[in-house]
Amino acid sequence: MPNPLAPRYWGAHLLALVLVGIAVGLGLWQYDAWQAHRAAEAVDLTHAEPIPLADAIGPDDPFPGNRVGQPVTVSGTWVPDGTVYVSGRVHEGADGFWVVTPLEIDGADGAALPIVRGWVADPADAPAATGTAALDAWLQPTEGTGVRDDDPSDDVLPQLRIADLIQHVDQDLYGAYGVAEVPEDGLEPASVDQLPEVGTFTGIRNLLYAIEWWFFGLFAAFIWWRWVTETTAEAPVTEDEAEPAATDP
């Protein structure tokens, strides 16, 4: 059988090595891009610098998925009649309520942003919100746990869903709510429940490209293997491939 490492085969071996190396390298590049896209979407914004609310979302805008947990600065006038209490919220192991009051945002044509002012064990102990306020809050999308409200007529809600809050206020509401970074006096801090989640298809194109390049590399390696197998099996042995015969002393 001819020697597959003979010099006349070196060019083919080198070409196969280059093609496989390029395919693997490009596959890794696309894989890194896929991971970068997912990491960028999952970044925790809660420690970022606050930005004006208008730079994150408008009164009629859908919630921007890349702004979950983004600190925003808001100012406006409290709408105390719209205060609700969201049940089932835990603080340091104790069950209690979020105290949520809409804040009519300055310069937003009367639209209000629901603000989680803090946590309280008993709604009766929650201080009233009056006057104006300027504060920083973590931006959150509306909740949708599917929990049923047994009594829609009261001011206790099982989840913070904007569609449910609309029934308690006359103002238009933003498609989001804010969690106050600093709770009001008499309230405990509320935790940020929702952080960015990576979508299933985030960066999927890069992942598919990576798989495509790796498949091409495997295909090139297979073609090289078949070529070596068939060529060395059929080709005649040349002088540079032949081993010198052993001589008897």
mmCIF file with all atom_site columns, C-alpha atoms in Angstrom, residues 16-232:
data_model
loop_
_atom_site.group_PDB
_atom_site.id
_atom_site.type_symbol
_atom_site.label_atom_id
_atom_site.label_alt_id
_atom_site.label_comp_id
_atom_site.label_asym_id
_atom_site.label_entity_id
_atom_site.label_seq_id
_atom_site.pdbx_PDB_ins_code
_atom_site.Cartn_x
_atom_site.Cartn_y
_atom_site.Cartn_z
_atom_site.occupancy
_atom_site.B_iso_or_equiv
_atom_site.pdbx_formal_charge
_atom_site.auth_seq_id
_atom_site.auth_comp_id
_atom_site.auth_asym_id
_atom_site.auth_atom_id
_atom_site.pdbx_PDB_model_num
ATOM 1   C CA . ALA A 1 16  ? -7.604  19.739 3.981  1.00 0.00 ? 16  ALA A CA 1
ATOM 2   C CA . LEU A 1 17  ? -5.964  21.058 7.148  1.00 0.00 ? 17  LEU A CA 1
ATOM 3   C CA . VAL A 1 18  ? -6.470  24.671 6.037  1.00 0.00 ? 18  VAL A CA 1
ATOM 4   C CA . LEU A 1 19  ? -10.132 24.116 5.129  1.00 0.00 ? 19  LEU A CA 1
ATOM 5   C CA . VAL A 1 20  ? -10.919 22.364 8.402  1.00 0.00 ? 20  VAL A CA 1
ATOM 6   C CA . GLY A 1 21  ? -9.055  25.030 10.379 1.00 0.00 ? 21  GLY A CA 1
ATOM 7   C CA . ILE A 1 22  ? -10.953 27.845 8.650  1.00 0.00 ? 22  ILE A CA 1
ATOM 8   C CA . ALA A 1 23  ? -14.299 26.121 9.242  1.00 0.00 ? 23  ALA A CA 1
ATOM 9   C CA . VAL A 1 24  ? -13.558 25.519 12.926 1.00 0.00 ? 24  VAL A CA 1
ATOM 10  C CA . GLY A 1 25  ? -12.314 29.093 13.396 1.00 0.00 ? 25  GLY A CA 1
ATOM 11  C CA . LEU A 1 26  ? -15.332 30.673 11.709 1.00 0.00 ? 26  LEU A CA 1
ATOM 12  C CA . GLY A 1 27  ? -17.628 28.390 13.695 1.00 0.00 ? 27  GLY A CA 1
ATOM 13  C CA . LEU A 1 28  ? -16.033 29.506 16.959 1.00 0.00 ? 28  LEU A CA 1
ATOM 14  C CA . TRP A 1 29  ? -16.347 33.142 15.868 1.00 0.00 ? 29  TRP A CA 1
ATOM 15  C CA . GLN A 1 30  ? -20.085 32.750 15.235 1.00 0.00 ? 30  GLN A CA 1
ATOM 16  C CA . TYR A 1 31  ? -20.490 30.822 18.492 1.00 0.00 ? 31  TYR A CA 1
ATOM 17  C CA . ASP A 1 32  ? -18.812 33.652 20.421 1.00 0.00 ? 32  ASP A CA 1
ATOM 18  C CA . ALA A 1 33  ? -21.138 36.135 18.688 1.00 0.00 ? 33  ALA A CA 1
ATOM 19  C CA . TRP A 1 34  ? -24.137 34.037 19.770 1.00 0.00 ? 34  TRP A CA 1
ATOM 20  C CA . GLN A 1 35  ? -22.946 34.062 23.381 1.00 0.00 ? 35  GLN A CA 1
ATOM 21  C CA . ALA A 1 36  ? -22.269 37.812 23.224 1.00 0.00 ? 36  ALA A CA 1
ATOM 22  C CA . HIS A 1 37  ? -25.820 38.522 22.011 1.00 0.00 ? 37  HIS A CA 1
ATOM 23  C CA . ARG A 1 38  ? -27.291 36.453 24.838 1.00 0.00 ? 38  ARG A CA 1
ATOM 24  C CA . ALA A 1 39  ? -25.015 38.012 27.449 1.00 0.00 ? 39  ALA A CA 1
ATOM 25  C CA . ALA A 1 40  ? -25.965 41.499 26.262 1.00 0.00 ? 40  ALA A CA 1
ATOM 26  C CA . GLU A 1 41  ? -29.671 40.700 26.591 1.00 0.00 ? 41  GLU A CA 1
ATOM 27  C CA . ALA A 1 42  ? -29.255 39.178 30.044 1.00 0.00 ? 42  ALA A CA 1
ATOM 28  C CA . VAL A 1 43  ? -27.217 42.032 31.512 1.00 0.00 ? 43  VAL A CA 1
ATOM 29  C CA . ASP A 1 44  ? -28.404 43.195 34.945 1.00 0.00 ? 44  ASP A CA 1
ATOM 30  C CA . LEU A 1 45  ? -29.167 46.910 34.602 1.00 0.00 ? 45  LEU A CA 1
ATOM 31  C CA . THR A 1 46  ? -30.177 47.489 38.217 1.00 0.00 ? 46  THR A CA 1
ATOM 32  C CA . HIS A 1 47  ? -26.779 49.010 39.041 1.00 0.00 ? 47  HIS A CA 1
ATOM 33  C CA . ALA A 1 48  ? -26.630 51.219 35.949 1.00 0.00 ? 48  ALA A CA 1
ATOM 34  C CA . GLU A 1 49  ? -26.878 54.989 36.074 1.00 0.00 ? 49  GLU A CA 1
ATOM 35  C CA . PRO A 1 50  ? -30.487 56.253 36.087 1.00 0.00 ? 50  PRO A CA 1
ATOM 36  C CA . ILE A 1 51  ? -31.803 57.718 32.855 1.00 0.00 ? 51  ILE A CA 1
ATOM 37  C CA . PRO A 1 52  ? -34.862 59.922 32.275 1.00 0.00 ? 52  PRO A CA 1
ATOM 38  C CA . LEU A 1 53  ? -38.064 57.905 31.981 1.00 0.00 ? 53  LEU A CA 1
ATOM 39  C CA . ALA A 1 54  ? -38.727 59.418 28.552 1.00 0.00 ? 54  ALA A CA 1
ATOM 40  C CA . ASP A 1 55  ? -35.459 57.916 27.274 1.00 0.00 ? 55  ASP A CA 1
ATOM 41  C CA . ALA A 1 56  ? -36.608 54.429 28.262 1.00 0.00 ? 56  ALA A CA 1
ATOM 42  C CA . ILE A 1 57  ? -40.328 54.345 27.476 1.00 0.00 ? 57  ILE A CA 1
ATOM 43  C CA . GLY A 1 58  ? -43.116 56.667 26.387 1.00 0.00 ? 58  GLY A CA 1
ATOM 44  C CA . PRO A 1 59  ? -46.721 56.722 27.644 1.00 0.00 ? 59  PRO A CA 1
ATOM 45  C CA . ASP A 1 60  ? -48.006 54.749 24.648 1.00 0.00 ? 60  ASP A CA 1
ATOM 46  C CA . ASP A 1 61  ? -44.946 52.584 24.009 1.00 0.00 ? 61  ASP A CA 1
ATOM 47  C CA . PRO A 1 62  ? -44.767 48.824 24.537 1.00 0.00 ? 62  PRO A CA 1
ATOM 48  C CA . PHE A 1 63  ? -42.264 47.772 27.163 1.00 0.00 ? 63  PHE A CA 1
ATOM 49  C CA . PRO A 1 64  ? -38.728 47.685 25.746 1.00 0.00 ? 64  PRO A CA 1
ATOM 50  C CA . GLY A 1 65  ? -37.337 44.239 26.484 1.00 0.00 ? 65  GLY A CA 1
ATOM 51  C CA . ASN A 1 66  ? -33.803 45.570 26.862 1.00 0.00 ? 66  ASN A CA 1
ATOM 52  C CA . ARG A 1 67  ? -34.831 47.910 29.699 1.00 0.00 ? 67  ARG A CA 1
ATOM 53  C CA . VAL A 1 68  ? -35.874 45.399 32.363 1.00 0.00 ? 68  VAL A CA 1
ATOM 54  C CA . GLY A 1 69  ? -34.450 46.654 35.662 1.00 0.00 ? 69  GLY A CA 1
ATOM 55  C CA . GLN A 1 70  ? -33.206 49.937 34.159 1.00 0.00 ? 70  GLN A CA 1
ATOM 56  C CA . PRO A 1 71  ? -33.069 52.707 36.792 1.00 0.00 ? 71  PRO A CA 1
ATOM 57  C CA . VAL A 1 72  ? -35.076 55.747 35.666 1.00 0.00 ? 72  VAL A CA 1
ATOM 58  C CA . THR A 1 73  ? -35.644 59.188 37.134 1.00 0.00 ? 73  THR A CA 1
ATOM 59  C CA . VAL A 1 74  ? -39.285 60.210 37.441 1.00 0.00 ? 74  VAL A CA 1
ATOM 60  C CA . SER A 1 75  ? -41.101 63.235 38.772 1.00 0.00 ? 75  SER A CA 1
ATOM 61  C CA . GLY A 1 76  ? -44.756 64.086 39.030 1.00 0.00 ? 76  GLY A CA 1
ATOM 62  C CA . THR A 1 77  ? -47.806 64.151 41.253 1.00 0.00 ? 77  THR A CA 1
ATOM 63  C CA . TRP A 1 78  ? -49.106 61.228 43.267 1.00 0.00 ? 78  TRP A CA 1
ATOM 64  C CA . VAL A 1 79  ? -52.576 59.867 42.499 1.00 0.00 ? 79  VAL A CA 1
ATOM 65  C CA . PRO A 1 80  ? -53.473 58.553 45.983 1.00 0.00 ? 80  PRO A CA 1
ATOM 66  C CA . ASP A 1 81  ? -56.941 57.357 44.971 1.00 0.00 ? 81  ASP A CA 1
ATOM 67  C CA . GLY A 1 82  ? -55.277 54.829 42.683 1.00 0.00 ? 82  GLY A CA 1
ATOM 68  C CA . THR A 1 83  ? -53.241 53.153 45.440 1.00 0.00 ? 83  THR A CA 1
ATOM 69  C CA . VAL A 1 84  ? -53.425 49.361 45.446 1.00 0.00 ? 84  VAL A CA 1
ATOM 70  C CA . TYR A 1 85  ? -51.760 46.622 47.474 1.00 0.00 ? 85  TYR A CA 1
ATOM 71  C CA . VAL A 1 86  ? -50.210 43.627 45.754 1.00 0.00 ? 86  VAL A CA 1
ATOM 72  C CA . SER A 1 87  ? -50.422 40.546 47.950 1.00 0.00 ? 87  SER A CA 1
ATOM 73  C CA . GLY A 1 88  ? -48.041 37.640 48.287 1.00 0.00 ? 88  GLY A CA 1
ATOM 74  C CA . ARG A 1 89  ? -44.837 39.704 48.502 1.00 0.00 ? 89  ARG A CA 1
ATOM 75  C CA . VAL A 1 90  ? -42.132 38.470 50.842 1.00 0.00 ? 90  VAL A CA 1
ATOM 76  C CA . HIS A 1 91  ? -39.654 40.627 52.754 1.00 0.00 ? 91  HIS A CA 1
ATOM 77  C CA . GLU A 1 92  ? -37.045 38.976 54.982 1.00 0.00 ? 92  GLU A CA 1
ATOM 78  C CA . GLY A 1 93  ? -39.172 35.850 55.206 1.00 0.00 ? 93  GLY A CA 1
ATOM 79  C CA . ALA A 1 94  ? -42.393 37.664 56.122 1.00 0.00 ? 94  ALA A CA 1
ATOM 80  C CA . ASP A 1 95  ? -45.445 37.699 53.876 1.00 0.00 ? 95  ASP A CA 1
ATOM 81  C CA . GLY A 1 96  ? -46.896 41.103 53.077 1.00 0.00 ? 96  GLY A CA 1
ATOM 82  C CA . PHE A 1 97  ? -47.910 43.581 50.393 1.00 0.00 ? 97  PHE A CA 1
ATOM 83  C CA . TRP A 1 98  ? -46.413 45.947 47.880 1.00 0.00 ? 98  TRP A CA 1
ATOM 84  C CA . VAL A 1 99  ? -47.785 49.467 48.203 1.00 0.00 ? 99  VAL A CA 1
ATOM 85  C CA . VAL A 1 100 ? -48.360 50.755 44.660 1.00 0.00 ? 100 VAL A CA 1
ATOM 86  C CA . THR A 1 101 ? -49.427 54.303 43.834 1.00 0.00 ? 101 THR A CA 1
ATOM 87  C CA . PRO A 1 102 ? -49.609 55.849 40.344 1.00 0.00 ? 102 PRO A CA 1
ATOM 88  C CA . LEU A 1 103 ? -47.398 58.888 39.774 1.00 0.00 ? 103 LEU A CA 1
ATOM 89  C CA . GLU A 1 104 ? -48.744 61.293 37.143 1.00 0.00 ? 104 GLU A CA 1
ATOM 90  C CA . ILE A 1 105 ? -45.565 62.058 35.226 1.00 0.00 ? 105 ILE A CA 1
ATOM 91  C CA . ASP A 1 106 ? -44.638 65.652 34.464 1.00 0.00 ? 106 ASP A CA 1
ATOM 92  C CA . GLY A 1 107 ? -44.848 66.430 30.753 1.00 0.00 ? 107 GLY A CA 1
ATOM 93  C CA . ALA A 1 108 ? -46.524 63.124 29.827 1.00 0.00 ? 108 ALA A CA 1
ATOM 94  C CA . ASP A 1 109 ? -49.978 64.522 28.983 1.00 0.00 ? 109 ASP A CA 1
ATOM 95  C CA . GLY A 1 110 ? -51.527 63.144 32.163 1.00 0.00 ? 110 GLY A CA 1
ATOM 96  C CA . ALA A 1 111 ? -50.163 59.599 31.870 1.00 0.00 ? 111 ALA A CA 1
ATOM 97  C CA . ALA A 1 112 ? -49.166 57.939 35.133 1.00 0.00 ? 112 ALA A CA 1
ATOM 98  C CA . LEU A 1 113 ? -46.517 55.371 36.020 1.00 0.00 ? 113 LEU A CA 1
ATOM 99  C CA . PRO A 1 114 ? -47.404 52.925 38.823 1.00 0.00 ? 114 PRO A CA 1
ATOM 100 C CA . ILE A 1 115 ? -44.699 53.115 41.494 1.00 0.00 ? 115 ILE A CA 1
ATOM 101 C CA . VAL A 1 116 ? -44.019 50.396 44.047 1.00 0.00 ? 116 VAL A CA 1
ATOM 102 C CA . ARG A 1 117 ? -43.348 52.688 46.989 1.00 0.00 ? 117 ARG A CA 1
ATOM 103 C CA . GLY A 1 118 ? -42.288 49.868 49.314 1.00 0.00 ? 118 GLY A CA 1
ATOM 104 C CA . TRP A 1 119 ? -43.376 46.817 51.286 1.00 0.00 ? 119 TRP A CA 1
ATOM 105 C CA . VAL A 1 120 ? -45.673 46.603 54.305 1.00 0.00 ? 120 VAL A CA 1
ATOM 106 C CA . ALA A 1 121 ? -46.960 43.710 56.386 1.00 0.00 ? 121 ALA A CA 1
ATOM 107 C CA . ASP A 1 122 ? -50.450 45.211 56.749 1.00 0.00 ? 122 ASP A CA 1
ATOM 108 C CA . PRO A 1 123 ? -52.007 47.630 54.227 1.00 0.00 ? 123 PRO A CA 1
ATOM 109 C CA . ALA A 1 124 ? -53.592 49.520 57.121 1.00 0.00 ? 124 ALA A CA 1
ATOM 110 C CA . ASP A 1 125 ? -50.103 50.611 58.185 1.00 0.00 ? 125 ASP A CA 1
ATOM 111 C CA . ALA A 1 126 ? -49.136 52.040 54.791 1.00 0.00 ? 126 ALA A CA 1
ATOM 112 C CA . PRO A 1 127 ? -48.652 55.834 54.763 1.00 0.00 ? 127 PRO A CA 1
ATOM 113 C CA . ALA A 1 128 ? -50.655 57.826 52.233 1.00 0.00 ? 128 ALA A CA 1
ATOM 114 C CA . ALA A 1 129 ? -48.922 59.324 49.198 1.00 0.00 ? 129 ALA A CA 1
ATOM 115 C CA . THR A 1 130 ? -49.633 63.019 48.724 1.00 0.00 ? 130 THR A CA 1
ATOM 116 C CA . GLY A 1 131 ? -48.249 65.933 46.781 1.00 0.00 ? 131 GLY A CA 1
ATOM 117 C CA . THR A 1 132 ? -45.403 65.713 44.318 1.00 0.00 ? 132 THR A CA 1
ATOM 118 C CA . ALA A 1 133 ? -42.402 63.428 44.159 1.00 0.00 ? 133 ALA A CA 1
ATOM 119 C CA . ALA A 1 134 ? -39.086 63.054 42.363 1.00 0.00 ? 134 ALA A CA 1
ATOM 120 C CA . LEU A 1 135 ? -37.375 59.702 42.689 1.00 0.00 ? 135 LEU A CA 1
ATOM 121 C CA . ASP A 1 136 ? -35.354 56.943 41.041 1.00 0.00 ? 136 ASP A CA 1
ATOM 122 C CA . ALA A 1 137 ? -37.064 53.643 40.270 1.00 0.00 ? 137 ALA A CA 1
ATOM 123 C CA . TRP A 1 138 ? -36.235 50.348 38.613 1.00 0.00 ? 138 TRP A CA 1
ATOM 124 C CA . LEU A 1 139 ? -38.315 49.894 35.474 1.00 0.00 ? 139 LEU A CA 1
ATOM 125 C CA . GLN A 1 140 ? -40.293 46.650 35.299 1.00 0.00 ? 140 GLN A CA 1
ATOM 126 C CA . PRO A 1 141 ? -42.669 45.074 32.748 1.00 0.00 ? 141 PRO A CA 1
ATOM 127 C CA . THR A 1 142 ? -46.228 44.273 33.697 1.00 0.00 ? 142 THR A CA 1
ATOM 128 C CA . GLU A 1 143 ? -46.688 40.990 35.516 1.00 0.00 ? 143 GLU A CA 1
ATOM 129 C CA . GLY A 1 144 ? -48.772 38.171 34.105 1.00 0.00 ? 144 GLY A CA 1
ATOM 130 C CA . THR A 1 145 ? -48.713 35.259 36.508 1.00 0.00 ? 145 THR A CA 1
ATOM 131 C CA . GLY A 1 146 ? -52.254 34.207 35.623 1.00 0.00 ? 146 GLY A CA 1
ATOM 132 C CA . VAL A 1 147 ? -53.396 34.419 39.246 1.00 0.00 ? 147 VAL A CA 1
ATOM 133 C CA . ARG A 1 148 ? -57.106 35.213 39.461 1.00 0.00 ? 148 ARG A CA 1
ATOM 134 C CA . ASP A 1 149 ? -58.310 38.227 41.440 1.00 0.00 ? 149 ASP A CA 1
ATOM 135 C CA . ASP A 1 150 ? -61.104 36.908 43.642 1.00 0.00 ? 150 ASP A CA 1
ATOM 136 C CA . ASP A 1 151 ? -62.490 40.402 44.297 1.00 0.00 ? 151 ASP A CA 1
ATOM 137 C CA . PRO A 1 152 ? -61.767 42.888 41.479 1.00 0.00 ? 152 PRO A CA 1
ATOM 138 C CA . SER A 1 153 ? -63.689 45.601 43.333 1.00 0.00 ? 153 SER A CA 1
ATOM 139 C CA . ASP A 1 154 ? -61.233 45.951 46.244 1.00 0.00 ? 154 ASP A CA 1
ATOM 140 C CA . ASP A 1 155 ? -57.776 47.528 46.299 1.00 0.00 ? 155 ASP A CA 1
ATOM 141 C CA . VAL A 1 156 ? -55.851 44.283 46.851 1.00 0.00 ? 156 VAL A CA 1
ATOM 142 C CA . LEU A 1 157 ? -54.402 42.616 43.755 1.00 0.00 ? 157 LEU A CA 1
ATOM 143 C CA . PRO A 1 158 ? -52.704 39.224 43.406 1.00 0.00 ? 158 PRO A CA 1
ATOM 144 C CA . GLN A 1 159 ? -50.303 40.535 40.756 1.00 0.00 ? 159 GLN A CA 1
ATOM 145 C CA . LEU A 1 160 ? -49.105 43.853 39.409 1.00 0.00 ? 160 LEU A CA 1
ATOM 146 C CA . ARG A 1 161 ? -50.754 43.799 36.019 1.00 0.00 ? 161 ARG A CA 1
ATOM 147 C CA . ILE A 1 162 ? -51.265 47.118 34.247 1.00 0.00 ? 162 ILE A CA 1
ATOM 148 C CA . ALA A 1 163 ? -54.589 45.970 32.780 1.00 0.00 ? 163 ALA A CA 1
ATOM 149 C CA . ASP A 1 164 ? -55.895 45.442 36.327 1.00 0.00 ? 164 ASP A CA 1
ATOM 150 C CA . LEU A 1 165 ? -54.588 48.801 37.565 1.00 0.00 ? 165 LEU A CA 1
ATOM 151 C CA . ILE A 1 166 ? -56.451 50.691 34.843 1.00 0.00 ? 166 ILE A CA 1
ATOM 152 C CA . GLN A 1 167 ? -59.706 49.887 36.650 1.00 0.00 ? 167 GLN A CA 1
ATOM 153 C CA . HIS A 1 168 ? -58.507 51.849 39.698 1.00 0.00 ? 168 HIS A CA 1
ATOM 154 C CA . VAL A 1 169 ? -57.439 55.135 38.034 1.00 0.00 ? 169 VAL A CA 1
ATOM 155 C CA . ASP A 1 170 ? -58.772 57.676 35.567 1.00 0.00 ? 170 ASP A CA 1
ATOM 156 C CA . GLN A 1 171 ? -55.355 58.393 34.047 1.00 0.00 ? 171 GLN A CA 1
ATOM 157 C CA . ASP A 1 172 ? -53.733 56.559 31.181 1.00 0.00 ? 172 ASP A CA 1
ATOM 158 C CA . LEU A 1 173 ? -50.997 54.264 32.452 1.00 0.00 ? 173 LEU A CA 1
ATOM 159 C CA . TYR A 1 174 ? -47.581 53.470 31.080 1.00 0.00 ? 174 TYR A CA 1
ATOM 160 C CA . GLY A 1 175 ? -47.016 49.902 29.921 1.00 0.00 ? 175 GLY A CA 1
ATOM 161 C CA . ALA A 1 176 ? -44.617 49.427 32.824 1.00 0.00 ? 176 ALA A CA 1
ATOM 162 C CA . TYR A 1 177 ? -44.205 50.106 36.516 1.00 0.00 ? 177 TYR A CA 1
ATOM 163 C CA . GLY A 1 178 ? -41.333 51.291 38.686 1.00 0.00 ? 178 GLY A CA 1
ATOM 164 C CA . VAL A 1 179 ? -39.925 49.966 41.949 1.00 0.00 ? 179 VAL A CA 1
ATOM 165 C CA . ALA A 1 180 ? -38.665 52.828 44.106 1.00 0.00 ? 180 ALA A CA 1
ATOM 166 C CA . GLU A 1 181 ? -34.969 52.449 44.906 1.00 0.00 ? 181 GLU A CA 1
ATOM 167 C CA . VAL A 1 182 ? -35.521 54.166 48.267 1.00 0.00 ? 182 VAL A CA 1
ATOM 168 C CA . PRO A 1 183 ? -38.777 53.279 50.053 1.00 0.00 ? 183 PRO A CA 1
ATOM 169 C CA . GLU A 1 184 ? -40.890 55.939 51.689 1.00 0.00 ? 184 GLU A CA 1
ATOM 170 C CA . ASP A 1 185 ? -40.764 56.427 55.438 1.00 0.00 ? 185 ASP A CA 1
ATOM 171 C CA . GLY A 1 186 ? -42.839 53.752 57.133 1.00 0.00 ? 186 GLY A CA 1
ATOM 172 C CA . LEU A 1 187 ? -42.269 51.219 54.348 1.00 0.00 ? 187 LEU A CA 1
ATOM 173 C CA . GLU A 1 188 ? -39.654 48.525 53.812 1.00 0.00 ? 188 GLU A CA 1
ATOM 174 C CA . PRO A 1 189 ? -37.780 48.266 50.498 1.00 0.00 ? 189 PRO A CA 1
ATOM 175 C CA . ALA A 1 190 ? -39.426 46.197 47.778 1.00 0.00 ? 190 ALA A CA 1
ATOM 176 C CA . SER A 1 191 ? -37.289 43.768 45.804 1.00 0.00 ? 191 SER A CA 1
ATOM 177 C CA . VAL A 1 192 ? -36.927 43.823 42.037 1.00 0.00 ? 192 VAL A CA 1
ATOM 178 C CA . ASP A 1 193 ? -38.701 40.640 40.997 1.00 0.00 ? 193 ASP A CA 1
ATOM 179 C CA . GLN A 1 194 ? -37.986 40.660 37.289 1.00 0.00 ? 194 GLN A CA 1
ATOM 180 C CA . LEU A 1 195 ? -34.546 40.706 35.709 1.00 0.00 ? 195 LEU A CA 1
ATOM 181 C CA . PRO A 1 196 ? -33.778 40.315 32.008 1.00 0.00 ? 196 PRO A CA 1
ATOM 182 C CA . GLU A 1 197 ? -34.449 36.878 30.564 1.00 0.00 ? 197 GLU A CA 1
ATOM 183 C CA . VAL A 1 198 ? -32.692 35.655 27.473 1.00 0.00 ? 198 VAL A CA 1
ATOM 184 C CA . GLY A 1 199 ? -35.074 34.869 24.646 1.00 0.00 ? 199 GLY A CA 1
ATOM 185 C CA . THR A 1 200 ? -34.960 31.414 23.105 1.00 0.00 ? 200 THR A CA 1
ATOM 186 C CA . PHE A 1 201 ? -34.105 32.793 19.670 1.00 0.00 ? 201 PHE A CA 1
ATOM 187 C CA . THR A 1 202 ? -31.675 35.501 20.771 1.00 0.00 ? 202 THR A CA 1
ATOM 188 C CA . GLY A 1 203 ? -28.639 35.292 18.489 1.00 0.00 ? 203 GLY A CA 1
ATOM 189 C CA . ILE A 1 204 ? -29.984 32.082 16.931 1.00 0.00 ? 204 ILE A CA 1
ATOM 190 C CA . ARG A 1 205 ? -28.691 33.084 13.493 1.00 0.00 ? 205 ARG A CA 1
ATOM 191 C CA . ASN A 1 206 ? -25.118 33.153 14.790 1.00 0.00 ? 206 ASN A CA 1
ATOM 192 C CA . LEU A 1 207 ? -25.549 29.740 16.406 1.00 0.00 ? 207 LEU A CA 1
ATOM 193 C CA . LEU A 1 208 ? -26.891 28.275 13.162 1.00 0.00 ? 208 LEU A CA 1
ATOM 194 C CA . TYR A 1 209 ? -23.968 29.778 11.245 1.00 0.00 ? 209 TYR A CA 1
ATOM 195 C CA . ALA A 1 210 ? -21.568 28.201 13.751 1.00 0.00 ? 210 ALA A CA 1
ATOM 196 C CA . ILE A 1 211 ? -23.175 24.788 13.304 1.00 0.00 ? 211 ILE A CA 1
ATOM 197 C CA . GLU A 1 212 ? -23.068 25.247 9.524  1.00 0.00 ? 212 GLU A CA 1
ATOM 198 C CA . TRP A 1 213 ? -19.340 26.031 9.562  1.00 0.00 ? 213 TRP A CA 1
ATOM 199 C CA . TRP A 1 214 ? -18.586 23.081 11.835 1.00 0.00 ? 214 TRP A CA 1
ATOM 200 C CA . PHE A 1 215 ? -20.590 20.790 9.578  1.00 0.00 ? 215 PHE A CA 1
ATOM 201 C CA . PHE A 1 216 ? -18.581 22.054 6.620  1.00 0.00 ? 216 PHE A CA 1
ATOM 202 C CA . GLY A 1 217 ? -15.358 21.303 8.537  1.00 0.00 ? 217 GLY A CA 1
ATOM 203 C CA . LEU A 1 218 ? -16.537 17.764 9.285  1.00 0.00 ? 218 LEU A CA 1
ATOM 204 C CA . PHE A 1 219 ? -17.532 17.298 5.660  1.00 0.00 ? 219 PHE A CA 1
ATOM 205 C CA . ALA A 1 220 ? -14.117 18.506 4.482  1.00 0.00 ? 220 ALA A CA 1
ATOM 206 C CA . ALA A 1 221 ? -12.420 16.117 6.919  1.00 0.00 ? 221 ALA A CA 1
ATOM 207 C CA . PHE A 1 222 ? -14.599 13.257 5.645  1.00 0.00 ? 222 PHE A CA 1
ATOM 208 C CA . ILE A 1 223 ? -13.786 14.032 2.005  1.00 0.00 ? 223 ILE A CA 1
ATOM 209 C CA . TRP A 1 224 ? -10.076 14.147 2.874  1.00 0.00 ? 224 TRP A CA 1
ATOM 210 C CA . TRP A 1 225 ? -10.309 10.788 4.658  1.00 0.00 ? 225 TRP A CA 1
ATOM 211 C CA . ARG A 1 226 ? -12.147 9.187  1.739  1.00 0.00 ? 226 ARG A CA 1
ATOM 212 C CA . TRP A 1 227 ? -9.662  10.613 -0.729 1.00 0.00 ? 227 TRP A CA 1
ATOM 213 C CA . VAL A 1 228 ? -6.683  9.321  1.241  1.00 0.00 ? 228 VAL A CA 1
ATOM 214 C CA . THR A 1 229 ? -8.292  5.898  1.640  1.00 0.00 ? 229 THR A CA 1
ATOM 215 C CA . GLU A 1 230 ? -9.185  5.488  -2.012 1.00 0.00 ? 230 GLU A CA 1
ATOM 216 C CA . THR A 1 231 ? -6.029  7.051  -3.420 1.00 0.00 ? 231 THR A CA 1
ATOM 217 C CA . THR A 1 232 ? -3.605  5.055  -1.344 1.00 0.00 ? 232 THR A CA 1
#
